[in-house]
mmCIF file of C-alpha atoms in Angstrom:
data_model
loop_
_atom_site.group_PDB
_atom_site.id
_atom_site.type_symbol
_atom_site.label_atom_id
_atom_site.label_comp_id
_atom_site.label_asym_id
_atom_site.label_seq_id
_atom_site.Cartn_x
_atom_site.Cartn_y
_atom_site.Cartn_z
ATOM 1 C CA MET A 1 -38.395 34.256 8.677
ATOM 2 C CA LYS A 2 -37.503 32.250 5.665
ATOM 3 C CA LEU A 3 -34.001 30.910 5.605
ATOM 4 C CA LYS A 4 -33.269 30.486 2.011
ATOM 5 C CA SER A 5 -30.820 27.466 1.362
ATOM 6 C CA LEU A 6 -28.836 27.703 4.551
ATOM 7 C CA SER A 7 -26.842 24.737 5.155
ATOM 8 C CA LEU A 8 -25.759 24.307 8.802
ATOM 9 C CA LYS A 9 -22.988 21.927 7.495
ATOM 10 C CA SER A 10 -21.648 24.705 5.604
ATOM 11 C CA LEU A 11 -20.769 26.603 8.724
ATOM 12 C CA HIS A 12 -17.560 25.648 10.755
ATOM 13 C CA TRP A 13 -18.621 26.081 14.280
ATOM 14 C CA GLY A 14 -15.499 26.209 16.686
ATOM 15 C CA PRO A 15 -15.290 24.633 19.951
ATOM 16 C CA GLY A 16 -15.794 28.116 21.681
ATOM 17 C CA ALA A 17 -18.994 28.984 19.807
ATOM 18 C CA LEU A 18 -21.309 26.690 21.532
ATOM 19 C CA ARG A 19 -22.322 29.474 23.876
ATOM 20 C CA LYS A 20 -23.177 31.489 20.832
ATOM 21 C CA LEU A 21 -25.349 28.839 19.013
ATOM 22 C CA ALA A 22 -28.320 30.313 20.816
ATOM 23 C CA MET A 23 -28.204 33.317 18.589
ATOM 24 C CA PRO A 24 -28.614 31.870 15.180
ATOM 25 C CA LEU A 25 -31.229 29.569 16.635
ATOM 26 C CA ALA A 26 -33.141 32.427 18.024
ATOM 27 C CA ALA A 27 -32.798 34.308 14.670
ATOM 28 C CA ILE A 28 -34.262 31.212 12.918
ATOM 29 C CA ALA A 29 -37.007 30.800 15.447
ATOM 30 C CA LEU A 30 -37.984 34.255 15.980
ATOM 31 C CA GLY A 31 -36.882 36.179 12.813
ATOM 32 C CA SER A 32 -39.623 38.281 11.148
ATOM 33 C CA GLY A 33 -38.295 37.922 7.337
ATOM 34 C CA GLY A 34 -37.956 41.595 7.232
ATOM 35 C CA SER A 35 -35.129 43.535 5.143
ATOM 36 C CA LEU A 36 -33.127 43.870 8.429
ATOM 37 C CA VAL A 37 -31.020 40.948 9.914
ATOM 38 C CA TRP A 38 -29.613 39.814 13.145
ATOM 39 C CA ALA A 39 -26.293 40.783 14.563
ATOM 40 C CA ASN A 40 -24.221 40.552 17.722
ATOM 41 C CA ALA A 41 -24.614 43.780 19.689
ATOM 42 C CA ASN A 42 -21.497 43.173 21.763
ATOM 43 C CA ALA A 43 -19.163 42.603 19.036
ATOM 44 C CA ASN A 44 -16.441 45.008 18.190
ATOM 45 C CA ALA A 45 -15.606 44.998 14.451
ATOM 46 C CA PRO A 46 -11.810 44.801 13.875
ATOM 47 C CA SER A 47 -10.110 47.910 12.712
ATOM 48 C CA VAL A 48 -8.050 46.067 10.155
ATOM 49 C CA PRO A 49 -10.020 43.455 7.802
ATOM 50 C CA SER A 50 -8.831 39.994 8.112
ATOM 51 C CA GLU A 51 -7.863 37.769 5.017
ATOM 52 C CA THR A 52 -11.375 36.188 5.425
ATOM 53 C CA ASP A 53 -12.835 39.526 5.556
ATOM 54 C CA LEU A 54 -11.268 40.491 2.305
ATOM 55 C CA ALA A 55 -12.075 37.143 0.592
ATOM 56 C CA VAL A 56 -15.780 37.531 1.439
ATOM 57 C CA THR A 57 -15.959 41.196 0.383
ATOM 58 C CA ALA A 58 -14.698 39.995 -3.042
ATOM 59 C CA ALA A 59 -17.001 37.149 -3.151
ATOM 60 C CA LEU A 60 -20.007 39.379 -2.395
ATOM 61 C CA LYS A 61 -18.950 41.971 -5.063
ATOM 62 C CA GLU A 62 -19.282 39.097 -7.573
ATOM 63 C CA ARG A 63 -22.505 37.528 -6.054
ATOM 64 C CA LEU A 64 -24.379 40.906 -5.339
ATOM 65 C CA PRO A 65 -22.832 43.501 -7.816
ATOM 66 C CA ARG A 66 -25.480 46.189 -7.177
ATOM 67 C CA THR A 67 -25.124 45.974 -3.359
ATOM 68 C CA GLN A 68 -22.718 48.608 -1.995
ATOM 69 C CA VAL A 69 -21.021 46.570 0.605
ATOM 70 C CA SER A 70 -19.325 48.938 3.266
ATOM 71 C CA ARG A 71 -17.964 46.503 5.492
ATOM 72 C CA VAL A 72 -17.469 42.671 6.191
ATOM 73 C CA ASN A 73 -16.645 41.203 9.696
ATOM 74 C CA CYS A 74 -16.025 37.535 9.858
ATOM 75 C CA GLN A 75 -15.160 37.656 13.655
ATOM 76 C CA VAL A 76 -18.661 38.307 15.304
ATOM 77 C CA VAL A 77 -19.595 34.529 15.131
ATOM 78 C CA ASP A 78 -17.723 31.588 14.239
ATOM 79 C CA GLY A 79 -18.184 30.554 10.654
ATOM 80 C CA VAL A 80 -20.446 33.418 9.924
ATOM 81 C CA CYS A 81 -19.706 37.088 8.610
ATOM 82 C CA GLU A 82 -21.646 40.241 9.422
ATOM 83 C CA VAL A 83 -22.103 42.381 6.153
ATOM 84 C CA THR A 84 -22.895 46.219 6.398
ATOM 85 C CA ALA A 85 -24.390 47.670 3.520
ATOM 86 C CA GLY A 86 -25.209 51.258 4.199
ATOM 87 C CA SER A 87 -27.610 50.968 7.255
ATOM 88 C CA GLN A 88 -28.634 47.469 6.403
ATOM 89 C CA LEU A 89 -27.260 44.374 8.124
ATOM 90 C CA PHE A 90 -27.085 40.761 6.858
ATOM 91 C CA TYR A 91 -25.064 37.483 7.412
ATOM 92 C CA VAL A 92 -23.343 35.101 5.144
ATOM 93 C CA ASP A 93 -21.345 32.073 5.498
ATOM 94 C CA ARG A 94 -17.633 32.286 4.764
ATOM 95 C CA THR A 95 -18.034 31.277 1.139
ATOM 96 C CA ALA A 96 -20.763 34.081 0.672
ATOM 97 C CA ARG A 97 -22.896 31.322 -0.816
ATOM 98 C CA TYR A 98 -25.697 31.465 2.058
ATOM 99 C CA LEU A 99 -27.463 34.390 3.183
ATOM 100 C CA LEU A 100 -29.256 34.591 6.473
ATOM 101 C CA ILE A 101 -32.232 37.110 6.734
ATOM 102 C CA GLY A 102 -34.014 37.832 9.925
ATOM 103 C CA ARG A 103 -33.364 39.151 13.499
ATOM 104 C CA VAL A 104 -31.825 37.863 16.850
ATOM 105 C CA TYR A 105 -33.577 38.115 20.014
ATOM 106 C CA ASP A 106 -31.629 37.326 23.351
ATOM 107 C CA MET A 107 -34.071 35.196 25.521
ATOM 108 C CA GLN A 108 -31.876 35.401 28.408
ATOM 109 C CA THR A 109 -31.534 39.197 28.728
ATOM 110 C CA ARG A 110 -34.895 39.530 26.645
ATOM 111 C CA GLN A 111 -33.493 42.066 24.205
ATOM 112 C CA ASP A 112 -33.725 42.488 20.418
ATOM 113 C CA LEU A 113 -30.129 42.641 19.718
ATOM 114 C CA THR A 114 -30.978 43.529 16.029
ATOM 115 C CA ALA A 115 -32.416 46.856 17.282
ATOM 116 C CA VAL A 116 -29.199 47.691 19.202
ATOM 117 C CA ARG A 117 -26.891 46.919 16.356
ATOM 118 C CA LEU A 118 -28.891 48.754 13.835
ATOM 119 C CA LEU A 119 -28.851 51.792 15.919
ATOM 120 C CA GLU A 120 -24.835 51.456 16.149
ATOM 121 C CA VAL A 121 -24.804 51.246 12.447
ATOM 122 C CA ASN A 122 -27.187 54.334 11.785
ATOM 123 C CA PRO A 123 -28.748 56.269 14.914
ATOM 124 C CA ASP A 124 -30.914 58.215 12.742
ATOM 125 C CA LEU A 125 -32.705 55.192 10.853
ATOM 126 C CA LEU A 126 -34.455 52.186 12.204
ATOM 127 C CA VAL A 127 -36.188 50.246 9.572
ATOM 128 C CA GLY A 128 -38.781 47.459 9.892
ATOM 129 C CA GLY A 129 -39.747 47.770 13.443
ATOM 130 C CA ALA A 130 -36.738 46.519 15.504
ATOM 131 C CA ALA A 131 -38.076 46.098 19.170
ATOM 132 C CA GLY A 132 -36.280 46.964 22.359
ATOM 133 C CA SER A 133 -38.783 46.510 25.411
ATOM 134 C CA ARG A 134 -40.080 43.237 26.658
ATOM 135 C CA GLN A 135 -43.469 43.814 25.455
ATOM 136 C CA GLU A 136 -42.162 44.628 21.779
ATOM 137 C CA ALA A 137 -39.879 41.540 21.922
ATOM 138 C CA GLN A 138 -42.802 39.459 22.583
ATOM 139 C CA GLU A 139 -44.269 40.792 19.453
ATOM 140 C CA VAL A 140 -41.288 40.322 17.108
ATOM 141 C CA GLU A 141 -42.977 37.726 15.120
ATOM 142 C CA THR A 142 -45.831 40.180 14.148
ATOM 143 C CA PRO A 143 -44.341 42.426 11.277
ATOM 144 C CA ARG A 144 -47.926 43.779 10.663
ATOM 145 C CA ARG A 145 -47.770 46.040 13.659
ATOM 146 C CA GLY A 146 -44.940 48.141 12.425
ATOM 147 C CA VAL A 147 -42.977 50.849 14.380
ATOM 148 C CA SER A 148 -42.672 54.470 13.734
ATOM 149 C CA THR A 149 -39.312 55.583 12.374
ATOM 150 C CA PRO A 150 -37.839 59.009 13.179
ATOM 151 C CA SER A 151 -38.601 60.436 9.625
ATOM 152 C CA ALA A 152 -42.299 59.452 10.037
ATOM 153 C CA SER A 153 -42.788 60.562 13.613
ATOM 154 C CA GLY A 154 -40.713 63.628 13.661
ATOM 155 C CA ALA A 155 -40.842 66.452 11.041
ATOM 156 C CA PRO A 156 -42.578 64.767 8.085
ATOM 157 C CA ARG A 157 -40.057 64.232 5.003
ATOM 158 C CA MET A 158 -41.063 65.385 1.512
ATOM 159 C CA MET A 159 -39.814 63.735 -1.568
ATOM 160 C CA SER A 160 -40.604 64.757 -5.288
ATOM 161 C CA LEU A 161 -40.768 62.166 -7.662
ATOM 162 C CA ALA A 162 -40.870 64.273 -10.757
ATOM 163 C CA ALA A 163 -37.471 63.232 -11.879
ATOM 164 C CA LEU A 164 -38.489 59.530 -12.085
ATOM 165 C CA PRO A 165 -39.490 58.105 -15.431
ATOM 166 C CA GLU A 166 -43.090 56.763 -15.431
ATOM 167 C CA ALA A 167 -41.890 53.518 -16.982
ATOM 168 C CA GLY A 168 -39.952 52.458 -13.761
ATOM 169 C CA GLY A 169 -43.267 52.010 -11.884
ATOM 170 C CA ILE A 170 -45.248 48.544 -11.642
ATOM 171 C CA VAL A 171 -48.756 49.874 -11.280
ATOM 172 C CA TRP A 172 -51.377 47.602 -9.569
ATOM 173 C CA GLY A 173 -54.546 48.116 -7.153
ATOM 174 C CA ALA A 174 -57.644 50.128 -7.447
ATOM 175 C CA SER A 175 -57.364 52.367 -10.439
ATOM 176 C CA SER A 176 -59.835 54.972 -8.790
ATOM 177 C CA GLY A 177 -58.249 55.278 -5.351
ATOM 178 C CA PRO A 178 -55.517 57.649 -4.294
ATOM 179 C CA THR A 179 -52.061 56.688 -5.340
ATOM 180 C CA VAL A 180 -49.128 55.826 -3.333
ATOM 181 C CA THR A 181 -45.615 54.824 -4.649
ATOM 182 C CA VAL A 182 -43.804 52.093 -2.839
ATOM 183 C CA PHE A 183 -40.023 51.509 -2.986
ATOM 184 C CA SER A 184 -39.498 48.007 -2.249
ATOM 185 C CA ASP A 185 -37.605 44.912 -2.544
ATOM 186 C CA PHE A 186 -39.113 41.627 -3.104
ATOM 187 C CA ARG A 187 -36.981 39.887 -0.489
ATOM 188 C CA CYS A 188 -38.052 42.207 2.069
ATOM 189 C CA GLY A 189 -40.519 40.567 4.558
ATOM 190 C CA TYR A 190 -42.019 43.958 5.626
ATOM 191 C CA CYS A 191 -42.526 44.950 1.813
ATOM 192 C CA ARG A 192 -44.229 41.592 1.614
ATOM 193 C CA ALA A 193 -46.517 42.358 4.479
ATOM 194 C CA LEU A 194 -47.087 46.090 3.272
ATOM 195 C CA SER A 195 -48.143 44.698 -0.177
ATOM 196 C CA GLY A 196 -50.762 42.600 1.544
ATOM 197 C CA VAL A 197 -52.221 45.426 3.384
ATOM 198 C CA LEU A 198 -52.349 47.637 0.430
ATOM 199 C CA GLU A 199 -54.153 45.008 -1.537
ATOM 200 C CA THR A 200 -56.857 45.156 0.987
ATOM 201 C CA MET A 201 -57.257 49.006 0.450
ATOM 202 C CA ASN A 202 -58.705 51.145 -2.136
ATOM 203 C CA VAL A 203 -55.203 52.636 -3.396
ATOM 204 C CA ARG A 204 -53.522 52.810 -6.586
ATOM 205 C CA VAL A 205 -49.966 51.391 -6.000
ATOM 206 C CA ILE A 206 -46.935 52.516 -7.978
ATOM 207 C CA GLU A 207 -44.331 49.747 -7.125
ATOM 208 C CA ARG A 208 -40.602 50.852 -7.676
ATOM 209 C CA PRO A 209 -38.457 47.880 -6.943
ATOM 210 C CA ILE A 210 -34.986 48.735 -5.649
ATOM 211 C CA SER A 211 -32.205 46.052 -4.843
ATOM 212 C CA VAL A 212 -31.175 46.368 -1.356
ATOM 213 C CA LEU A 213 -30.925 42.531 -0.776
ATOM 214 C CA GLY A 214 -29.501 41.620 -4.064
ATOM 215 C CA SER A 215 -33.009 41.123 -5.673
ATOM 216 C CA ARG A 216 -32.274 43.003 -9.043
ATOM 217 C CA ASP A 217 -32.546 39.641 -10.977
ATOM 218 C CA LEU A 218 -35.981 38.933 -9.373
ATOM 219 C CA ALA A 219 -37.119 42.620 -10.060
ATOM 220 C CA ASN A 220 -36.076 42.130 -13.701
ATOM 221 C CA GLN A 221 -38.258 39.020 -13.785
ATOM 222 C CA VAL A 222 -41.388 40.909 -12.318
ATOM 223 C CA PHE A 223 -40.779 43.817 -14.658
ATOM 224 C CA CYS A 224 -40.603 41.830 -17.719
ATOM 225 C CA ALA A 225 -43.543 39.692 -16.818
ATOM 226 C CA ARG A 226 -46.623 39.763 -19.204
ATOM 227 C CA ASP A 227 -48.867 40.040 -16.039
ATOM 228 C CA ARG A 228 -46.966 42.122 -13.624
ATOM 229 C CA ARG A 229 -49.461 42.198 -10.945
ATOM 230 C CA LYS A 230 -49.448 38.396 -10.695
ATOM 231 C CA ALA A 231 -45.682 38.454 -10.834
ATOM 232 C CA VAL A 232 -45.476 40.927 -7.945
ATOM 233 C CA LYS A 233 -47.670 38.516 -5.786
ATOM 234 C CA ALA A 234 -45.401 35.479 -6.981
ATOM 235 C CA ALA A 235 -42.332 37.343 -5.934
ATOM 236 C CA TYR A 236 -43.368 38.067 -2.652
ATOM 237 C CA ALA A 237 -44.732 34.631 -2.099
ATOM 238 C CA GLY A 238 -41.304 33.063 -3.221
ATOM 239 C CA ALA A 239 -43.067 31.480 -6.067
ATOM 240 C CA PRO A 240 -41.591 31.053 -9.685
ATOM 241 C CA ILE A 241 -42.469 33.762 -12.294
ATOM 242 C CA THR A 242 -43.221 31.622 -15.466
ATOM 243 C CA ASP A 243 -44.491 34.363 -17.937
ATOM 244 C CA THR A 244 -41.415 36.561 -17.953
ATOM 245 C CA ARG A 245 -39.296 37.359 -21.087
ATOM 246 C CA ALA A 246 -36.432 39.494 -22.007
ATOM 247 C CA CYS A 247 -37.309 43.215 -22.044
ATOM 248 C CA ASP A 248 -35.479 46.791 -21.494
ATOM 249 C CA THR A 249 -34.928 47.019 -17.612
ATOM 250 C CA SER A 250 -33.432 50.339 -17.871
ATOM 251 C CA PRO A 251 -36.161 51.968 -16.012
ATOM 252 C CA LEU A 252 -35.188 50.047 -12.897
ATOM 253 C CA ASP A 253 -31.763 51.539 -13.073
ATOM 254 C CA ALA A 254 -33.524 54.853 -12.664
ATOM 255 C CA ASN A 255 -35.443 53.681 -9.691
ATOM 256 C CA GLU A 256 -31.866 52.433 -8.078
ATOM 257 C CA ARG A 257 -30.265 55.820 -8.923
ATOM 258 C CA PHE A 258 -32.988 57.837 -7.566
ATOM 259 C CA ALA A 259 -33.004 55.794 -4.350
ATOM 260 C CA ARG A 260 -29.199 56.284 -3.757
ATOM 261 C CA GLU A 261 -29.565 60.154 -4.468
ATOM 262 C CA GLN A 262 -32.480 60.312 -1.804
ATOM 263 C CA GLY A 263 -30.318 58.080 0.723
ATOM 264 C CA LEU A 264 -33.158 55.382 0.785
ATOM 265 C CA ALA A 265 -30.921 52.603 2.551
ATOM 266 C CA GLY A 266 -33.800 50.487 3.539
ATOM 267 C CA THR A 267 -37.340 49.200 2.574
ATOM 268 C CA PRO A 268 -40.363 49.823 2.255
ATOM 269 C CA VAL A 269 -40.409 53.600 1.704
ATOM 270 C CA ILE A 270 -43.914 54.833 0.899
ATOM 271 C CA VAL A 271 -44.512 58.104 -0.789
ATOM 272 C CA ARG A 272 -47.989 59.869 -0.938
ATOM 273 C CA SER A 273 -49.287 61.654 -3.853
ATOM 274 C CA ASP A 274 -48.341 65.185 -2.333
ATOM 275 C CA GLY A 275 -44.767 63.957 -1.564
ATOM 276 C CA ALA A 276 -45.022 62.948 2.058
ATOM 277 C CA VAL A 277 -42.939 59.967 2.932
ATOM 278 C CA ILE A 278 -43.186 57.097 5.492
ATOM 279 C CA GLU A 279 -40.217 54.784 6.045
ATOM 280 C CA GLY A 280 -41.067 51.318 7.135
ATOM 281 C CA PHE A 281 -44.145 49.206 7.529
ATOM 282 C CA ARG A 282 -47.355 50.638 8.731
ATOM 283 C CA PRO A 283 -50.617 48.730 9.634
ATOM 284 C CA ARG A 284 -53.814 49.632 7.542
ATOM 285 C CA GLU A 285 -55.356 51.837 10.002
ATOM 286 C CA VAL A 286 -52.234 54.120 10.150
ATOM 287 C CA LEU A 287 -52.160 54.348 6.293
ATOM 288 C CA GLU A 288 -55.596 55.195 5.882
ATOM 289 C CA GLN A 289 -55.359 58.089 8.352
ATOM 290 C CA TRP A 290 -52.163 59.086 6.712
ATOM 291 C CA LEU A 291 -53.731 59.088 3.184
ATOM 292 C CA LYS A 292 -56.390 61.467 4.415
ATOM 293 C CA GLY A 293 -53.806 64.133 5.137
ATOM 294 C CA ALA A 294 -52.721 64.380 1.700
ATOM 295 C CA ARG A 295 -52.700 67.921 0.216
ATOM 296 C CA SER A 296 -54.482 68.451 -3.088
#
């Protein structure tokens, strides 16, 4: 997990929070860097937002204007606020300056608390491979394994991309291979892992960035880069994008609008040429088999 600019000095830990300190430490040590982040499964959100909740909500609207925040709860862990945005969870400090991305694993009960909390938020969608059993918990640091989501393992979901403008896609990969469209967020660890897998395969990738974790500015830089393929790799690596310039980014607005209309609350989402959909990361062997099933 990557912890971006998180200063522990900015978090005010009360005397009663020492027993909870193991939770953020576990998130730092064991976080996978995916688009999902840790939460306290035993916390009950207050029915009435506190003054702090409202202040953080206002600050997030300014800092993440394209992220639809549905709830802020600053009473889960001292000094930290749980933010719910659709079926996504993340944490910020009480100034809404520092964002914590990852997951928490309770080493005493050997439970992935992220999975429990996500199922509370949205029982129908578990993105990014949250684990529950002891065996899965031991593999929490291996995002390349992936886990099936209900949409992928049950009745296959189909999605028509006909309404999307061609200009909103960033094309890379093998020009002669089968085409896959990926809705991604450049700050999503599982999107980064998927990008690395697709790069080793004979596929033509149409990447359509959507801002799940407030990454629209980064997506704009990639979209406006002279060498978009190089910019995609730099974005996932956390490296600066140096060859970008001002350009029309309205095609990315179409990606965002389409994602909202289709209810795409998490990333990555992979769409085959015939419209079949996989939600979440999958390893190469699964993707190769899945691509063979495309209807011509």
